[in-house]
C-alpha cells in the first residue's frame, strides 16, 4: 500500500524561509517510495475562526477541503514559522477550522487522528523557530496526531539556502534527511491507510 505524505508550510508569504524549507523537504521526500504532495495554504483562504460563523453558515468549504486532504494522508511534514515565540496565525487558523470538520458527505472524518507529523521550522533568528515548534506540538497532540520527537530548525535562514534552494549547512541537511526518513517509516508503520 502506498504511504501518502503531505508537505505543508505554515506561511503564505512568497519569500517565506519556511516555504523554502518545505520545498527542500518535499524534494527529499520525493526520493523515497512515498507518494508526496504539497499543500499551499493560499489555496485554502479562511475567515478567522469564529463560533458564530460556524453556527450561522457551517464550516467553510475551504476548511472541508483542507480536512479531507489531511484525512487522506498517512504523514505530514509541517514547516512552521514562528511569530512572537508562537504559532503563525494563518497556520493556527487553518488547523482550528480543519479540526471542526466532523463529517464530509455524511461520512465521519477525523483529519488529525493518527496522522504522523514531522515538524520543522526556519527563522532568521538564532533559535531557528524552535519556540514556535514548542507551541505547535501540544496543539497537534490534542487533535490526535502522532508527532515525531525529532524536529528540524534552521537558524539564520536568510543565508541558509543556495541558489537552487538547497540547504547550505551540512548538519541541518543531515537532520532534515533523517526527519524525512523517520516520517516515512513511522507513517508506513503507524499510518492510517496501511
Tab-separated table of C-alpha atoms in Angstrom:
chain	number	residue	atom	x	y	z
A	1	UNK	CA	0.000	0.000	0.000
A	2	UNK	CA	1.259	3.480	-0.834
A	3	UNK	CA	2.286	5.756	2.017
A	4	UNK	CA	0.865	9.242	1.463
A	5	UNK	CA	2.906	12.164	2.782
A	6	UNK	CA	1.770	15.778	2.592
A	7	UNK	CA	4.175	18.722	2.897
A	8	UNK	CA	2.738	21.974	4.173
A	9	UNK	CA	4.349	25.287	5.055
A	10	UNK	CA	2.523	27.359	7.647
A	11	UNK	CA	3.175	30.565	5.724
A	12	UNK	CA	1.569	32.091	2.657
A	13	UNK	CA	4.300	34.698	2.097
A	14	UNK	CA	6.015	34.205	-1.271
A	15	UNK	CA	9.536	34.782	0.068
A	16	UNK	CA	8.996	32.716	3.217
A	17	UNK	CA	12.010	30.802	4.533
A	18	UNK	CA	9.572	28.132	5.730
A	19	UNK	CA	8.176	27.682	2.230
A	20	UNK	CA	11.758	27.178	1.020
A	21	UNK	CA	12.419	24.630	3.757
A	22	UNK	CA	9.153	22.851	2.911
A	23	UNK	CA	10.183	22.680	-0.763
A	24	UNK	CA	13.513	21.151	0.244
A	25	UNK	CA	11.703	18.635	2.452
A	26	UNK	CA	9.398	17.745	-0.440
A	27	UNK	CA	12.415	17.253	-2.710
A	28	UNK	CA	13.965	14.842	-0.223
A	29	UNK	CA	10.670	13.018	0.300
A	30	UNK	CA	10.311	12.604	-3.468
A	31	UNK	CA	13.457	10.424	-3.351
A	32	UNK	CA	11.620	7.913	-1.131
A	33	UNK	CA	8.951	5.419	-2.162
A	34	UNK	CA	6.195	7.523	-0.555
A	35	UNK	CA	3.560	9.349	-2.574
A	36	UNK	CA	4.368	13.006	-1.851
A	37	UNK	CA	2.271	16.107	-2.423
A	38	UNK	CA	2.453	19.721	-1.318
A	39	UNK	CA	-0.299	21.899	0.062
A	40	UNK	CA	-0.285	25.692	-0.206
A	41	UNK	CA	-2.414	27.446	2.394
A	42	UNK	CA	-3.053	30.204	-0.163
A	43	UNK	CA	-5.352	27.713	-1.878
A	44	UNK	CA	-7.451	27.444	1.309
A	45	UNK	CA	-8.359	31.015	2.326
A	46	UNK	CA	-10.398	31.041	5.520
A	47	UNK	CA	-12.002	33.675	7.743
A	48	UNK	CA	-10.729	33.945	11.302
A	49	UNK	CA	-12.295	31.139	13.278
A	50	UNK	CA	-15.485	32.301	14.950
A	51	UNK	CA	-18.039	30.009	16.547
A	52	UNK	CA	-20.807	32.366	15.402
A	53	UNK	CA	-19.748	31.963	11.762
A	54	UNK	CA	-19.740	28.188	12.204
A	55	UNK	CA	-23.179	28.253	13.856
A	56	UNK	CA	-24.682	30.523	11.191
A	57	UNK	CA	-23.185	29.180	7.973
A	58	UNK	CA	-21.355	25.993	8.936
A	59	UNK	CA	-17.730	25.122	8.286
A	60	UNK	CA	-16.381	26.930	5.187
A	61	UNK	CA	-15.820	24.911	2.023
A	62	UNK	CA	-12.055	25.504	2.153
A	63	UNK	CA	-11.909	24.037	5.666
A	64	UNK	CA	-13.801	20.957	4.464
A	65	UNK	CA	-11.352	20.556	1.563
A	66	UNK	CA	-8.372	21.007	3.883
A	67	UNK	CA	-9.720	18.454	6.368
A	68	UNK	CA	-10.358	15.943	3.580
A	69	UNK	CA	-6.852	16.436	2.229
A	70	UNK	CA	-5.340	15.847	5.673
A	71	UNK	CA	-7.532	12.788	6.257
A	72	UNK	CA	-6.176	11.191	3.061
A	73	UNK	CA	-2.601	11.309	4.377
A	74	UNK	CA	-0.529	8.927	6.462
A	75	UNK	CA	2.067	11.566	7.271
A	76	UNK	CA	2.567	15.312	7.261
A	77	UNK	CA	5.767	17.336	7.110
A	78	UNK	CA	4.642	20.594	8.706
A	79	UNK	CA	7.065	23.503	8.365
A	80	UNK	CA	6.057	26.176	10.847
A	81	UNK	CA	7.018	29.835	11.001
A	82	UNK	CA	7.455	31.345	14.442
A	83	UNK	CA	5.537	34.513	15.279
A	84	UNK	CA	6.391	36.093	18.638
A	85	UNK	CA	7.643	32.749	20.002
A	86	UNK	CA	4.424	31.006	18.948
A	87	UNK	CA	2.369	29.671	16.021
A	88	UNK	CA	1.787	31.706	12.858
A	89	UNK	CA	-1.820	32.962	12.790
A	90	UNK	CA	-2.631	31.682	9.277
A	91	UNK	CA	-1.484	28.177	10.251
A	92	UNK	CA	-3.272	28.104	13.605
A	93	UNK	CA	-6.476	29.360	11.978
A	94	UNK	CA	-6.322	26.675	9.271
A	95	UNK	CA	-5.784	23.953	11.877
A	96	UNK	CA	-8.602	25.313	14.039
A	97	UNK	CA	-11.068	25.295	11.145
A	98	UNK	CA	-9.987	21.836	9.912
A	99	UNK	CA	-10.398	20.476	13.445
A	100	UNK	CA	-14.076	21.490	13.364
A	101	UNK	CA	-14.826	19.120	10.478
A	102	UNK	CA	-16.571	16.024	11.809
A	103	UNK	CA	-18.367	14.737	8.719
A	104	UNK	CA	-17.967	15.054	4.970
A	105	UNK	CA	-20.580	13.648	2.588
A	106	UNK	CA	-22.348	12.044	5.574
A	107	UNK	CA	-19.190	10.117	6.499
A	108	UNK	CA	-17.335	10.646	9.785
A	109	UNK	CA	-13.988	12.344	9.406
A	110	UNK	CA	-11.131	12.900	11.849
A	111	UNK	CA	-8.478	14.772	9.875
A	112	UNK	CA	-5.749	14.612	12.526
A	113	UNK	CA	-6.347	11.379	14.428
A	114	UNK	CA	-3.426	9.031	13.782
A	115	UNK	CA	-1.722	11.427	11.353
A	116	UNK	CA	2.072	11.117	11.765
A	117	UNK	CA	3.613	14.608	11.822
A	118	UNK	CA	7.211	15.693	11.424
A	119	UNK	CA	7.934	19.283	12.445
A	120	UNK	CA	10.440	21.731	11.008
A	121	UNK	CA	10.948	25.481	11.162
A	122	UNK	CA	13.129	28.183	9.663
A	123	UNK	CA	13.763	31.603	11.118
A	124	UNK	CA	16.156	34.489	10.566
A	125	UNK	CA	16.795	34.392	14.322
A	126	UNK	CA	19.309	32.276	16.177
A	127	UNK	CA	16.777	29.747	17.556
A	128	UNK	CA	15.539	28.722	14.107
A	129	UNK	CA	11.857	28.737	15.039
A	130	UNK	CA	12.259	26.226	17.872
A	131	UNK	CA	9.993	28.172	20.232
A	132	UNK	CA	7.172	28.102	17.695
A	133	UNK	CA	7.526	24.328	17.449
A	134	UNK	CA	7.230	24.089	21.243
A	135	UNK	CA	3.854	25.845	20.911
A	136	UNK	CA	2.760	23.720	17.931
A	137	UNK	CA	3.429	20.305	19.454
A	138	UNK	CA	0.629	20.298	22.113
A	139	UNK	CA	-1.894	21.608	19.584
A	140	UNK	CA	-1.267	18.675	17.254
A	141	UNK	CA	-1.212	16.155	20.091
A	142	UNK	CA	-4.551	17.448	21.379
A	143	UNK	CA	-6.023	16.840	17.923
A	144	UNK	CA	-4.892	13.200	17.971
A	145	UNK	CA	-1.806	13.441	15.733
A	146	UNK	CA	1.278	11.296	16.307
A	147	UNK	CA	4.056	13.907	16.480
A	148	UNK	CA	7.622	12.702	15.979
A	149	UNK	CA	10.097	13.625	18.702
A	150	UNK	CA	12.817	14.640	16.231
A	151	UNK	CA	12.422	18.019	14.578
A	152	UNK	CA	14.486	20.328	12.375
A	153	UNK	CA	15.215	24.004	12.934
A	154	UNK	CA	17.110	26.321	10.601
A	155	UNK	CA	18.587	29.426	12.218
A	156	UNK	CA	19.818	32.414	10.187
A	157	UNK	CA	17.518	31.188	7.416
A	158	UNK	CA	18.114	34.213	5.177
A	159	UNK	CA	21.531	32.762	4.361
A	160	UNK	CA	20.606	29.098	4.797
A	161	UNK	CA	19.915	28.122	1.167
A	162	UNK	CA	21.903	28.083	-2.037
A	163	UNK	CA	20.581	29.459	-5.357
A	164	UNK	CA	18.715	26.194	-6.034
A	165	UNK	CA	17.018	26.219	-2.633
A	166	UNK	CA	19.215	23.502	-1.130
A	167	UNK	CA	20.323	23.741	2.488
A	168	UNK	CA	23.870	25.006	2.900
A	169	UNK	CA	24.517	23.764	6.446
A	170	UNK	CA	25.556	20.103	6.496
A	171	UNK	CA	24.137	19.490	9.980
A	172	UNK	CA	20.710	20.875	9.068
A	173	UNK	CA	20.668	18.956	5.785
A	174	UNK	CA	21.504	15.712	7.612
A	175	UNK	CA	18.831	16.438	10.231
A	176	UNK	CA	16.218	17.021	7.512
A	177	UNK	CA	17.278	13.814	5.726
A	178	UNK	CA	16.867	11.902	8.993
A	179	UNK	CA	13.492	13.514	9.758
A	180	UNK	CA	12.179	12.677	6.289
A	181	UNK	CA	13.297	9.054	6.610
A	182	UNK	CA	11.747	8.759	10.082
A	183	UNK	CA	8.493	10.335	8.875
A	184	UNK	CA	8.152	7.863	6.010
A	185	UNK	CA	8.962	4.889	8.272
A	186	UNK	CA	6.574	5.982	11.013
A	187	UNK	CA	3.809	6.844	8.558
A	188	UNK	CA	4.180	3.428	6.968
A	189	UNK	CA	4.032	1.575	10.294
A	190	UNK	CA	1.575	3.811	12.164
A	191	UNK	CA	-0.262	5.305	9.208
A	192	UNK	CA	-3.989	5.246	8.871
A	193	UNK	CA	-4.138	3.684	5.424
A	194	UNK	CA	-1.539	0.922	5.567
